[in-house]
Amino acid sequence: MSNVPNPAHPPWCRHGPDCASGGDLHVSTLVRVAPRGDEVIQVAAGLWRMDVGPCQPGGVLLEFSVGEDADRWPIDSAQARVLVAVLVDLLRRADVEFPQAA
């Protein structure tokens, strides 16, 4: 599959070092998920899109880090939508099994 050049970045693209040369990969600013700030594993999420071929894959980028070591996992839009539903269901079950302290 050959790359299709796309000079335009999506409005959410941060135009930083995460954008590959030629605009092949677009990544948004990652939103940190740390309600308390003392978690051992830090989680962040953002958007990604690749400008390749006639169908441009994209979705949600999940970043998990411990200290300086970070792993990024791009998941497509369909997986992200299903993951949201699964997480909501799991959290409903967790609220019954492990109620939050007041």
CSV table of C-alpha atoms in Angstrom, one decimal:
chain,number,residue,atom,x,y,z
A,1,MET,CA,0.0,0.0,0.0
A,2,SER,CA,1.5,3.3,-1.0
A,3,ASN,CA,1.2,6.4,1.1
A,4,VAL,CA,-1.2,9.1,0.0
A,5,PRO,CA,0.3,12.5,0.9
A,6,ASN,CA,-2.1,14.7,2.8
A,7,PRO,CA,-0.7,18.2,3.5
A,8,ALA,CA,-3.6,19.1,5.8
A,9,HIS,CA,-3.5,18.0,9.4
A,10,PRO,CA,-6.8,17.3,11.2
A,11,PRO,CA,-7.8,20.2,13.5
A,12,TRP,CA,-6.9,18.1,16.6
A,13,CYS,CA,-3.4,17.2,15.4
A,14,ARG,CA,-0.7,18.7,17.5
A,15,HIS,CA,1.9,19.0,14.7
A,16,GLY,CA,4.7,17.8,17.0
A,17,PRO,CA,7.4,15.1,16.9
A,18,ASP,CA,4.7,12.5,16.9
A,19,CYS,CA,3.6,13.5,13.4
A,20,ALA,CA,5.7,11.5,11.0
A,21,SER,CA,7.5,13.3,8.2
A,22,GLY,CA,5.2,14.0,5.3
A,23,GLY,CA,2.1,14.0,7.6
A,24,ASP,CA,1.6,10.2,7.5
A,25,LEU,CA,0.7,10.0,11.2
A,26,HIS,CA,-1.4,12.4,13.2
A,27,VAL,CA,-1.6,12.4,17.0
A,28,SER,CA,-3.6,14.6,19.2
A,29,THR,CA,-2.5,16.0,22.6
A,30,LEU,CA,-2.8,13.2,25.1
A,31,VAL,CA,-5.3,13.7,28.0
A,32,ARG,CA,-3.9,12.4,31.3
A,33,VAL,CA,-6.2,10.2,33.4
A,34,ALA,CA,-5.1,10.5,37.0
A,35,PRO,CA,-7.9,11.5,39.4
A,36,ARG,CA,-5.6,11.4,42.4
A,37,GLY,CA,-2.1,11.7,40.8
A,38,ASP,CA,-0.5,9.0,42.9
A,39,GLU,CA,-1.1,6.1,40.6
A,40,VAL,CA,1.8,3.8,39.8
A,41,ILE,CA,0.6,3.3,36.3
A,42,GLN,CA,-0.2,6.5,34.5
A,43,VAL,CA,-2.8,6.4,31.7
A,44,ALA,CA,-3.4,8.9,28.9
A,45,ALA,CA,-5.6,8.9,25.8
A,46,GLY,CA,-5.7,10.8,22.5
A,47,LEU,CA,-6.7,10.5,18.9
A,48,TRP,CA,-4.6,9.1,16.0
A,49,ARG,CA,-5.0,8.9,12.2
A,50,MET,CA,-2.7,7.6,9.5
A,51,ASP,CA,-2.8,9.0,6.0
A,52,VAL,CA,-2.2,5.8,4.0
A,53,GLY,CA,-4.1,4.4,1.1
A,54,PRO,CA,-7.7,5.2,0.2
A,55,CYS,CA,-9.0,4.3,3.7
A,56,GLN,CA,-7.4,6.3,6.5
A,57,PRO,CA,-7.3,4.3,9.7
A,58,GLY,CA,-7.7,6.1,12.9
A,59,GLY,CA,-9.1,5.9,16.4
A,60,VAL,CA,-7.9,6.3,20.0
A,61,LEU,CA,-4.3,6.1,21.2
A,62,LEU,CA,-3.9,4.8,24.7
A,63,GLU,CA,-0.6,5.4,26.5
A,64,PHE,CA,0.4,3.5,29.7
A,65,SER,CA,3.5,4.6,31.5
A,66,VAL,CA,5.5,3.8,34.6
A,67,GLY,CA,8.1,6.5,35.3
A,68,GLU,CA,9.9,7.3,32.0
A,69,ASP,CA,8.8,4.0,30.3
A,70,ALA,CA,5.7,4.5,28.1
A,71,ASP,CA,3.9,2.1,25.8
A,72,ARG,CA,1.4,3.4,23.2
A,73,TRP,CA,-1.4,1.3,21.8
A,74,PRO,CA,-3.4,2.6,18.9
A,75,ILE,CA,-6.9,1.1,18.7
A,76,ASP,CA,-9.3,1.7,15.8
A,77,SER,CA,-12.6,3.6,16.2
A,78,ALA,CA,-14.7,0.4,16.3
A,79,GLN,CA,-12.6,-1.1,19.0
A,80,ALA,CA,-12.7,2.1,21.0
A,81,ARG,CA,-16.5,2.3,20.9
A,82,VAL,CA,-16.8,-1.3,22.1
A,83,LEU,CA,-14.2,-0.7,24.8
A,84,VAL,CA,-16.3,2.2,26.1
A,85,ALA,CA,-19.3,0.0,26.4
A,86,VAL,CA,-17.3,-2.8,28.1
A,87,LEU,CA,-15.7,-0.4,30.6
A,88,VAL,CA,-19.1,1.1,31.5
A,89,ASP,CA,-20.5,-2.4,32.1
A,90,LEU,CA,-17.5,-3.5,34.1
A,91,LEU,CA,-17.6,-0.3,36.3
A,92,ARG,CA,-21.3,-0.9,37.0
A,93,ARG,CA,-20.4,-4.4,38.2
A,94,ALA,CA,-17.4,-3.0,40.2
A,95,ASP,CA,-19.7,-0.4,41.9
A,96,VAL,CA,-21.8,-3.3,43.2
A,97,GLU,CA,-18.9,-5.5,44.2
A,98,PHE,CA,-16.6,-2.8,45.5
A,99,PRO,CA,-18.6,0.3,46.5
A,100,GLN,CA,-16.6,3.6,46.6
A,101,ALA,CA,-15.8,4.9,50.0
A,102,ALA,CA,-17.7,8.1,50.8
